[in-house]
């Protein structure tokens, strides 16, 4: 298993490293702007003194002030461009990393977090976390401003600087409290957003059920149920920021007044010039102006909270693959003492099952008995908590990715059509499939006829193809036939087919079209499908209750009840 990716701090460090040169340029631009801003009060003071002493001698200083103001504007524009560039690069980096990891984890990611919450993290939280590199790059400049202003005050006279430093610890305490409270509020806000996204995804997935039941209002209320928590977290965030600003406004003017008062006394005693008093007053404003610093800290707090949510996803271990290849064989599948738990419940309990090479085994059982999870284990879409799954004598965990995915084909009850066109959808897989193989697979799945009737045949875009549920399922079957090697795993993939089509598809499954010597594991809900299989495995409450031909198992009343048949029913 893959080790967790690390803490949110390491995630942000990796993002900063990804845009390190842009961050360095941003830091230089921000520092240059801060330094220029620190030079401007001194230049203004010298200009004022020159104007008071001899107006004709102030031309050079006036040009210097003008140059500094122009430079400040240019550097500010550079900062805006660089910050936007860093944000965009960081967002792309985080989304690419998160998307790749979610797909590497597989279905377990959606089970763990919910599809809506995953989308919220991928879209919203990734964008918030991506603001951290720019904020970190500009943070030193935000710190240099107040520190540089205090140093400049000390260079003018140590007394104004001493007055300011007396109140500086109070400002520092305010900033520390603000950073702590802002992080907590941001985390609460983002969790509430994730809950709303999860509920919304569930509602969209069940839109037909909601419409048919006439419960749109109730569903909207359920989706928005976390809204009060979201509002409360948002209001807390504003209150925290407001308190920080209010405290700064309370303390900062007192410090500025103290600096100006001391500078005025020194002016009266001819120890400072008028220009130096002007510069001291401006430096007092810069030293006490923690608004920029508060904004940077607030942004970092939100980014850190978002990064923690991303790191929760990245900490989920991805499926790892081995280095072994498959020996010659025809798809002998074996499950040895396979145990799987979900949500604290044992879904599969020490399951032993053999699918002989070239045979077809149907898995039947009541809803919730673990059939789909067993099918996922057979194709290594999930790993057992205990036990082992082998294909032709090789544990699935030990196989290379390409060897595993090339040997096993899957079809599902509700397949996703991920290709751009119908042909792309059927050909989708690790290995390339030529057009003739695509059409043979479609014919075997009884899909060729309706595909040819589409506006552009196999070149029809999936989004423009008016497909029924059964037709979508047949395209999924065609994809499995096109890629199935030694083993085909069908998880209720015949449920939407009519009786005639099901029979034709079953013939294809049991014939050479499914692949020479290929084995088939079919999760079946219909007695007719189970009857066509070589062997039936009866799964009951996570255990294999019986294995044998359908006709023999049909004599058992409990087996007939799986299909809803009465004691006198026929197979």
PDB file of N, CA and C in Angstrom, residues 335-340 346-353 386-387 542-544:
ATOM      1  N   UNK A 335     -10.260 -17.551  -5.472  1.00  0.00           N
ATOM      2  CA  UNK A 335     -10.372 -16.703  -4.283  1.00  0.00           C
ATOM      3  C   UNK A 335     -10.119 -17.575  -3.063  1.00  0.00           C
ATOM      4  N   UNK A 336      -9.114 -17.214  -2.279  1.00  0.00           N
ATOM      5  CA  UNK A 336      -8.745 -18.013  -1.112  1.00  0.00           C
ATOM      6  C   UNK A 336      -9.008 -17.224   0.170  1.00  0.00           C
ATOM      7  N   UNK A 337      -9.988 -17.667   0.919  1.00  0.00           N
ATOM      8  CA  UNK A 337     -10.295 -17.097   2.246  1.00  0.00           C
ATOM      9  C   UNK A 337     -10.390 -15.563   2.181  1.00  0.00           C
ATOM     10  N   UNK A 338     -11.098 -15.079   1.181  1.00  0.00           N
ATOM     11  CA  UNK A 338     -11.205 -13.636   0.967  1.00  0.00           C
ATOM     12  C   UNK A 338     -12.201 -13.034   1.953  1.00  0.00           C
ATOM     13  N   UNK A 339     -11.710 -12.066   2.715  1.00  0.00           N
ATOM     14  CA  UNK A 339     -12.549 -11.330   3.675  1.00  0.00           C
ATOM     15  C   UNK A 339     -12.444  -9.842   3.360  1.00  0.00           C
ATOM     16  N   UNK A 340     -13.590  -9.185   3.324  1.00  0.00           N
ATOM     17  CA  UNK A 340     -13.625  -7.752   3.028  1.00  0.00           C
ATOM     18  C   UNK A 340     -14.610  -7.068   3.960  1.00  0.00           C
ATOM     19  N   UNK A 346     -18.503  -6.778   8.072  1.00  0.00           N
ATOM     20  CA  UNK A 346     -17.869  -7.795   7.233  1.00  0.00           C
ATOM     21  C   UNK A 346     -18.829  -8.148   6.112  1.00  0.00           C
ATOM     22  N   UNK A 347     -18.471  -7.751   4.881  1.00  0.00           N
ATOM     23  CA  UNK A 347     -19.335  -7.993   3.725  1.00  0.00           C
ATOM     24  C   UNK A 347     -19.036  -9.349   3.102  1.00  0.00           C
ATOM     25  N   UNK A 348     -17.761  -9.691   2.993  1.00  0.00           N
ATOM     26  CA  UNK A 348     -17.350 -11.014   2.538  1.00  0.00           C
ATOM     27  C   UNK A 348     -16.575 -11.680   3.665  1.00  0.00           C
ATOM     28  N   UNK A 349     -16.942 -12.925   3.971  1.00  0.00           N
ATOM     29  CA  UNK A 349     -16.376 -13.586   5.144  1.00  0.00           C
ATOM     30  C   UNK A 349     -15.727 -14.905   4.735  1.00  0.00           C
ATOM     31  N   UNK A 350     -14.391 -14.878   4.591  1.00  0.00           N
ATOM     32  CA  UNK A 350     -13.604 -16.085   4.297  1.00  0.00           C
ATOM     33  C   UNK A 350     -14.162 -16.845   3.094  1.00  0.00           C
ATOM     34  N   UNK A 351     -14.295 -16.148   1.969  1.00  0.00           N
ATOM     35  CA  UNK A 351     -14.872 -16.745   0.759  1.00  0.00           C
ATOM     36  C   UNK A 351     -13.816 -17.541   0.014  1.00  0.00           C
ATOM     37  N   UNK A 352     -14.147 -18.782  -0.300  1.00  0.00           N
ATOM     38  CA  UNK A 352     -13.321 -19.635  -1.164  1.00  0.00           C
ATOM     39  C   UNK A 352     -14.131 -19.908  -2.427  1.00  0.00           C
ATOM     40  N   UNK A 353     -13.548 -19.622  -3.583  1.00  0.00           N
ATOM     41  CA  UNK A 353     -14.259 -19.838  -4.846  1.00  0.00           C
ATOM     42  C   UNK A 353     -13.243 -20.071  -5.952  1.00  0.00           C
ATOM     43  N   UNK A 386      -8.373  -9.514   4.004  1.00  0.00           N
ATOM     44  CA  UNK A 386      -7.658 -10.757   4.296  1.00  0.00           C
ATOM     45  C   UNK A 386      -7.861 -11.693   3.125  1.00  0.00           C
ATOM     46  N   UNK A 387      -6.932 -12.617   2.950  1.00  0.00           N
ATOM     47  CA  UNK A 387      -7.046 -13.578   1.871  1.00  0.00           C
ATOM     48  C   UNK A 387      -6.338 -13.119   0.607  1.00  0.00           C
ATOM     49  N   UNK A 542     -22.509 -12.901   2.808  1.00  0.00           N
ATOM     50  CA  UNK A 542     -21.054 -12.820   2.736  1.00  0.00           C
ATOM     51  C   UNK A 542     -20.338 -14.141   2.723  1.00  0.00           C
ATOM     52  N   UNK A 543     -21.068 -15.254   2.717  1.00  0.00           N
ATOM     53  CA  UNK A 543     -20.436 -16.581   2.692  1.00  0.00           C
ATOM     54  C   UNK A 543     -20.957 -17.376   1.498  1.00  0.00           C
ATOM     55  N   UNK A 544     -20.116 -18.260   0.978  1.00  0.00           N
ATOM     56  CA  UNK A 544     -20.547 -19.170  -0.083  1.00  0.00           C
ATOM     57  C   UNK A 544     -21.349 -20.295   0.571  1.00  0.00           C
TER      58      UNK A 544
END
